[in-house]
Amino acid sequence: MKAVIFGSTGNVSKPLATKLAKDGVETVLITRSANKADKIKAFGAIPVVGDINDGEFLLNTLKGADSVFVLSAIPFTMSNIVKESNKQMEYIAETILQSKVPNVVYLSSIGAHRPGIGGLEFHYYNEQILKNKLNGVLNSLTFVRPAKFYSNLLVNLNDAKKGTVYSFLDIEKVHSYVSLDDMADIISEIMEHSPTDKLKVINIESERITIPQICELFAKVFNNPELKWEYSPVENTVNAMVEFGLKRDSVDAIFESLAPPLHDEFHEDFFHGKTEIVKGNRTVEDYIKNELKPIYDAI
């Protein structure tokens, strides 16, 4: 079996490629950087160097594959991320049609169940593009909508070391999170065993938790009982990312989805919808212990 994965050595693609390769799947990982080839080989995948926006390259890479894992590869340094992502997905869908890959998995997002959920709504439109072009033509098309990643908590470590965790998320609300390793397990199963459904949509989460509960876990695992939480306006995070070099309109659009005013709409399909929810088994506490504690101790 041959599987092709978009995303180089990114947060989602690396654990997925590692899992597939471990399962004995011929795993081809697309990367734009030849410098990452050795790293990709180290976790058992086959590096293919090129740009997914190069039609001939992408078509040749996809030919003969049994499954492909697709994600949007538009950087936040680009303006109008929704328009550019949708344009790219139109082209990717056409290339998939030409390649005749039978099983396609698209990495969507929580909140993609309808438009109007801030900047992350590009996932909603990407789903519509893929559905209109590929549904009924392929053996299987799956949209995977993960919750917020555990790895998002990495940004809190420097502040936690100083005694205060800042967040713009609503402390009174429950938030849905997912482990990247749980995602790899679930997505690899879909790629290795094509669903019988022509079109399948799933939500993936590992745990539901509040911000104060996360702060309590930080205090416990980091052995810092005085650790506290403070609200920080979303504008502070946006401004910091713009100063880092990202485009304001793209950053505004993304954080609009995550900020308190859209929280209920963003989570509604997870908490009250009819879409199938696939649960992982890795907890936030385990992630903090195994992944964040060593980094925290080294700061």
Short mmCIF file of C-alpha atoms in Angstrom, two decimals:
data_model
loop_
_atom_site.label_atom_id
_atom_site.label_comp_id
_atom_site.label_asym_id
_atom_site.label_seq_id
_atom_site.Cartn_x
_atom_site.Cartn_y
_atom_site.Cartn_z
CA MET A 1 0.00 0.00 0.00
CA LYS A 2 1.17 3.52 -0.81
CA ALA A 3 0.10 6.68 1.03
CA VAL A 4 1.01 10.28 0.17
CA ILE A 5 1.04 12.96 2.86
CA PHE A 6 1.02 16.73 2.48
CA GLY A 7 2.63 18.89 5.16
CA SER A 8 6.32 17.93 5.35
CA THR A 9 7.41 17.53 9.00
CA GLY A 10 4.57 19.59 10.47
CA ASN A 11 2.69 18.98 13.72
CA VAL A 12 0.11 16.69 12.12
CA SER A 13 2.03 15.19 9.20
CA LYS A 14 5.06 13.91 11.11
CA PRO A 15 3.23 11.72 13.67
CA LEU A 16 0.87 10.51 10.93
CA ALA A 17 3.74 9.56 8.61
CA THR A 18 5.56 7.89 11.50
CA LYS A 19 2.49 5.79 12.36
CA LEU A 20 1.86 4.76 8.74
CA ALA A 21 5.50 3.83 8.17
CA LYS A 22 5.50 1.81 11.40
CA ASP A 23 2.45 -0.05 10.11
CA GLY A 24 4.39 -1.05 7.01
CA VAL A 25 2.78 1.41 4.61
CA GLU A 26 4.92 2.90 1.83
CA THR A 27 4.66 6.47 3.11
CA VAL A 28 5.57 9.35 0.79
CA LEU A 29 5.94 12.73 2.48
CA ILE A 30 5.94 15.87 0.34
CA THR A 31 8.38 18.58 1.42
CA ARG A 32 9.65 21.74 -0.22
CA SER A 33 12.97 21.52 1.60
CA ALA A 34 15.68 19.07 0.58
CA ASN A 35 17.26 19.78 3.97
CA LYS A 36 14.43 17.84 5.64
CA ALA A 37 15.01 14.66 3.64
CA ASP A 38 17.22 12.94 6.23
CA LYS A 39 14.82 13.82 9.04
CA ILE A 40 11.92 12.32 7.06
CA LYS A 41 13.88 9.15 6.33
CA ALA A 42 14.67 8.85 10.04
CA PHE A 43 11.03 8.23 10.95
CA GLY A 44 10.54 5.76 8.11
CA ALA A 45 8.94 7.86 5.38
CA ILE A 46 10.10 8.56 1.83
CA PRO A 47 10.84 12.24 1.16
CA VAL A 48 9.72 13.72 -2.15
CA VAL A 49 11.01 17.24 -2.65
CA GLY A 50 8.81 19.66 -4.55
CA ASP A 51 6.01 22.21 -4.37
CA ILE A 52 2.38 21.05 -4.26
CA ASN A 53 1.55 24.09 -6.38
CA ASP A 54 3.60 22.55 -9.20
CA GLY A 55 0.94 20.61 -11.12
CA GLU A 56 3.23 18.16 -12.88
CA PHE A 57 5.12 17.39 -9.66
CA LEU A 58 1.95 16.82 -7.65
CA LEU A 59 0.32 14.64 -10.31
CA ASN A 60 3.40 12.44 -10.63
CA THR A 61 3.64 12.12 -6.84
CA LEU A 62 0.00 11.09 -6.46
CA LYS A 63 -0.05 8.54 -9.29
CA GLY A 64 -0.20 5.00 -7.95
CA ALA A 65 -1.13 6.05 -4.41
CA ASP A 66 -3.91 4.26 -2.54
CA SER A 67 -4.53 7.11 -0.10
CA VAL A 68 -3.64 10.78 0.20
CA PHE A 69 -3.74 13.08 3.22
CA VAL A 70 -4.48 16.64 2.11
CA LEU A 71 -4.14 19.88 4.04
CA SER A 72 -4.24 23.55 3.18
CA ALA A 73 -0.71 24.87 2.73
CA ILE A 74 -1.34 28.62 2.72
CA PRO A 75 0.99 30.50 5.09
CA PHE A 76 -0.30 33.18 7.48
CA THR A 77 2.21 35.55 5.90
CA MET A 78 -0.15 35.75 2.92
CA SER A 79 -3.07 38.18 2.76
CA ASN A 80 -6.64 36.95 2.19
CA ILE A 81 -6.00 33.43 3.45
CA VAL A 82 -9.58 32.29 2.75
CA LYS A 83 -9.47 33.21 -0.94
CA GLU A 84 -5.97 31.81 -1.46
CA SER A 85 -6.70 28.55 0.35
CA ASN A 86 -9.87 27.95 -1.67
CA LYS A 87 -8.03 28.69 -4.91
CA GLN A 88 -5.35 26.16 -3.99
CA MET A 89 -7.93 23.52 -3.05
CA GLU A 90 -9.65 23.85 -6.45
CA TYR A 91 -6.36 22.99 -8.12
CA ILE A 92 -5.58 20.15 -5.70
CA ALA A 93 -9.01 18.59 -6.26
CA GLU A 94 -8.50 18.65 -10.04
CA THR A 95 -5.09 17.03 -9.67
CA ILE A 96 -6.50 14.30 -7.42
CA LEU A 97 -9.13 13.57 -10.08
CA GLN A 98 -6.44 13.18 -12.72
CA SER A 99 -4.31 10.94 -10.48
CA LYS A 100 -7.23 8.64 -9.63
CA VAL A 101 -6.24 8.25 -5.96
CA PRO A 102 -9.19 6.29 -4.51
CA ASN A 103 -9.06 7.33 -0.84
CA VAL A 104 -8.72 11.01 0.18
CA VAL A 105 -8.56 12.43 3.71
CA TYR A 106 -8.75 16.21 4.16
CA LEU A 107 -7.53 17.86 7.37
CA SER A 108 -10.32 20.28 8.14
CA SER A 109 -11.05 21.96 11.49
CA ILE A 110 -13.44 22.31 14.35
CA GLY A 111 -15.93 24.97 13.24
CA ALA A 112 -16.00 23.84 9.59
CA HIS A 113 -19.62 22.66 9.84
CA ARG A 114 -20.90 25.99 8.51
CA PRO A 115 -19.69 29.34 7.16
CA GLY A 116 -19.47 32.45 9.31
CA ILE A 117 -17.09 31.06 11.93
CA GLY A 118 -14.36 33.64 11.40
CA GLY A 119 -11.27 33.12 9.28
CA LEU A 120 -11.14 29.37 9.80
CA GLU A 121 -14.21 29.18 7.57
CA PHE A 122 -11.80 28.55 4.68
CA HIS A 123 -12.04 24.93 5.82
CA TYR A 124 -15.81 24.99 5.28
CA TYR A 125 -15.34 26.23 1.71
CA ASN A 126 -12.49 23.79 1.06
CA GLU A 127 -14.79 20.96 2.13
CA GLN A 128 -17.43 22.18 -0.33
CA ILE A 129 -14.86 22.30 -3.14
CA LEU A 130 -13.66 18.76 -2.47
CA LYS A 131 -17.19 17.44 -2.04
CA ASN A 132 -18.41 19.01 -5.28
CA LYS A 133 -15.47 17.74 -7.30
CA LEU A 134 -14.67 14.38 -5.69
CA ASN A 135 -17.71 12.98 -3.89
CA GLY A 136 -19.07 9.99 -5.78
CA VAL A 137 -15.98 9.78 -7.97
CA LEU A 138 -13.60 8.39 -5.36
CA ASN A 139 -13.99 5.24 -3.28
CA SER A 140 -13.95 7.42 -0.18
CA LEU A 141 -13.63 11.10 0.79
CA THR A 142 -13.21 11.86 4.50
CA PHE A 143 -13.23 15.24 6.24
CA VAL A 144 -11.41 15.15 9.57
CA ARG A 145 -12.31 18.02 11.90
CA PRO A 146 -9.97 18.04 14.89
CA ALA A 147 -10.41 20.08 18.06
CA LYS A 148 -7.74 22.51 19.26
CA PHE A 149 -4.33 20.82 19.49
CA TYR A 150 -2.69 20.01 22.82
CA SER A 151 0.46 21.46 21.29
CA ASN A 152 -1.17 24.92 21.37
CA LEU A 153 -0.38 24.88 25.10
CA LEU A 154 3.34 25.19 24.32
CA VAL A 155 3.00 28.96 24.02
CA ASN A 156 2.16 29.20 27.73
CA LEU A 157 5.41 27.78 29.08
CA ASN A 158 7.52 30.93 29.30
CA ASP A 159 4.71 32.78 31.08
CA ALA A 160 4.06 29.80 33.35
CA LYS A 161 7.71 29.86 34.38
CA LYS A 162 7.17 33.47 35.47
CA GLY A 163 4.11 32.51 37.50
CA THR A 164 1.17 33.55 35.32
CA VAL A 165 -0.61 31.86 32.41
CA TYR A 166 -2.33 34.28 30.01
CA SER A 167 -5.16 33.36 27.66
CA PHE A 168 -7.77 35.15 25.54
CA LEU A 169 -10.04 32.09 25.65
CA ASP A 170 -13.25 32.24 27.68
CA ILE A 171 -12.57 30.77 31.15
CA GLU A 172 -16.23 30.01 31.79
CA LYS A 173 -16.50 27.76 28.74
CA VAL A 174 -15.47 24.17 28.13
CA HIS A 175 -12.93 23.77 25.32
CA SER A 176 -12.33 20.71 23.17
CA TYR A 177 -8.71 19.59 22.67
CA VAL A 178 -7.02 16.76 20.80
CA SER A 179 -3.71 14.93 21.00
CA LEU A 180 -1.69 14.85 17.78
CA ASP A 181 -0.85 11.21 18.48
CA ASP A 182 -4.55 10.39 18.81
CA MET A 183 -5.08 12.12 15.47
CA ALA A 184 -2.31 10.05 13.88
CA ASP A 185 -3.90 6.82 15.14
CA ILE A 186 -7.37 7.74 13.88
CA ILE A 187 -6.32 9.16 10.50
CA SER A 188 -3.91 6.31 9.76
CA GLU A 189 -6.76 3.84 10.33
CA ILE A 190 -8.86 5.69 7.73
CA MET A 191 -5.98 5.79 5.25
CA GLU A 192 -5.10 2.13 5.69
CA HIS A 193 -8.69 0.88 5.62
CA SER A 194 -10.77 2.97 3.25
CA PRO A 195 -14.22 3.68 4.76
CA THR A 196 -17.23 2.14 3.05
CA ASP A 197 -18.88 5.57 3.05
CA LYS A 198 -18.38 7.56 -0.13
CA LEU A 199 -18.37 10.70 2.03
CA LYS A 200 -17.47 10.58 5.72
CA VAL A 201 -17.18 13.48 8.18
CA ILE A 202 -15.77 13.04 11.68
CA ASN A 203 -14.89 15.26 14.61
CA ILE A 204 -11.81 14.21 16.60
CA GLU A 205 -11.17 15.11 20.23
CA SER A 206 -9.27 13.70 23.18
CA GLU A 207 -10.56 15.73 26.13
CA ARG A 208 -12.90 18.57 27.06
CA ILE A 209 -11.49 20.94 29.63
CA THR A 210 -11.66 24.54 30.91
CA ILE A 211 -8.78 27.02 31.01
CA PRO A 212 -8.72 27.10 34.86
CA GLN A 213 -8.50 23.28 34.85
CA ILE A 214 -5.52 23.46 32.49
CA CYS A 215 -3.90 26.01 34.80
CA GLU A 216 -4.46 23.66 37.76
CA LEU A 217 -2.72 20.88 35.85
CA PHE A 218 0.18 23.20 35.05
CA ALA A 219 0.49 24.04 38.75
CA LYS A 220 0.37 20.35 39.72
CA VAL A 221 2.76 18.97 37.10
CA PHE A 222 5.19 21.91 37.24
CA ASN A 223 5.13 21.78 41.06
CA ASN A 224 4.19 25.46 41.20
CA PRO A 225 1.09 25.81 43.43
CA GLU A 226 1.21 29.62 43.14
CA LEU A 227 0.71 29.53 39.38
CA LYS A 228 -2.25 31.68 38.35
CA TRP A 229 -4.30 32.46 35.26
CA GLU A 230 -5.05 35.92 33.84
CA TYR A 231 -7.17 37.03 30.92
CA SER A 232 -5.32 38.72 28.06
CA PRO A 233 -7.29 40.41 25.25
CA VAL A 234 -7.03 38.64 21.91
CA GLU A 235 -5.62 41.87 20.43
CA ASN A 236 -2.41 41.32 22.42
CA THR A 237 -1.83 37.96 20.74
CA VAL A 238 -2.75 39.30 17.31
CA ASN A 239 -0.38 42.27 17.64
CA ALA A 240 2.46 40.01 18.74
CA MET A 241 1.99 37.77 15.70
CA VAL A 242 1.84 40.75 13.34
CA GLU A 243 5.10 42.04 14.82
CA PHE A 244 6.51 38.57 14.15
CA GLY A 245 5.77 39.08 10.44
CA LEU A 246 2.34 37.58 9.83
CA LYS A 247 -0.36 39.43 7.86
CA ARG A 248 -2.88 41.22 10.06
CA ASP A 249 -5.94 40.30 7.99
CA SER A 250 -5.03 36.60 8.08
CA VAL A 251 -4.25 36.62 11.81
CA ASP A 252 -7.41 38.63 12.59
CA ALA A 253 -9.46 36.12 10.62
CA ILE A 254 -8.05 33.09 12.43
CA PHE A 255 -8.33 34.52 15.93
CA GLU A 256 -11.84 35.75 15.24
CA SER A 257 -12.81 32.08 15.18
CA LEU A 258 -11.20 31.35 18.55
CA ALA A 259 -12.13 34.44 20.57
CA PRO A 260 -15.06 34.36 23.07
CA PRO A 261 -17.78 35.97 20.87
CA LEU A 262 -17.73 32.99 18.46
CA HIS A 263 -16.95 30.27 21.02
CA ASP A 264 -20.41 28.68 21.09
CA GLU A 265 -20.81 28.72 17.30
CA PHE A 266 -17.28 27.37 16.84
CA HIS A 267 -17.94 24.39 19.14
CA GLU A 268 -21.63 23.81 18.37
CA ASP A 269 -21.13 20.79 16.10
CA PHE A 270 -18.83 19.16 18.68
CA PHE A 271 -21.12 19.79 21.64
CA HIS A 272 -24.59 19.73 20.09
CA GLY A 273 -24.28 18.50 16.49
CA LYS A 274 -24.93 15.17 14.82
CA THR A 275 -21.47 14.66 13.30
CA GLU A 276 -19.73 11.50 14.51
CA ILE A 277 -17.18 12.19 17.26
CA VAL A 278 -14.14 9.92 17.39
CA LYS A 279 -12.44 10.05 20.79
CA GLY A 280 -8.76 9.66 21.48
CA ASN A 281 -7.51 8.36 24.82
CA ARG A 282 -4.56 10.63 25.62
CA THR A 283 -5.28 13.19 28.35
CA VAL A 284 -4.19 16.81 28.75
CA GLU A 285 -2.44 15.85 31.98
CA ASP A 286 -0.42 13.14 30.24
CA TYR A 287 0.58 15.60 27.53
CA ILE A 288 1.73 18.16 30.10
CA LYS A 289 3.70 15.50 31.98
CA ASN A 290 5.32 13.83 28.99
CA GLU A 291 5.79 16.69 26.53
CA LEU A 292 5.67 20.03 28.35
CA LYS A 293 7.34 19.25 31.69
CA PRO A 294 10.81 18.57 30.18
CA ILE A 295 10.60 21.81 28.18
CA TYR A 296 9.38 23.75 31.22
CA ASP A 297 12.24 22.41 33.36
CA ALA A 298 14.78 23.47 30.72
CA ILE A 299 13.59 27.10 30.60
#
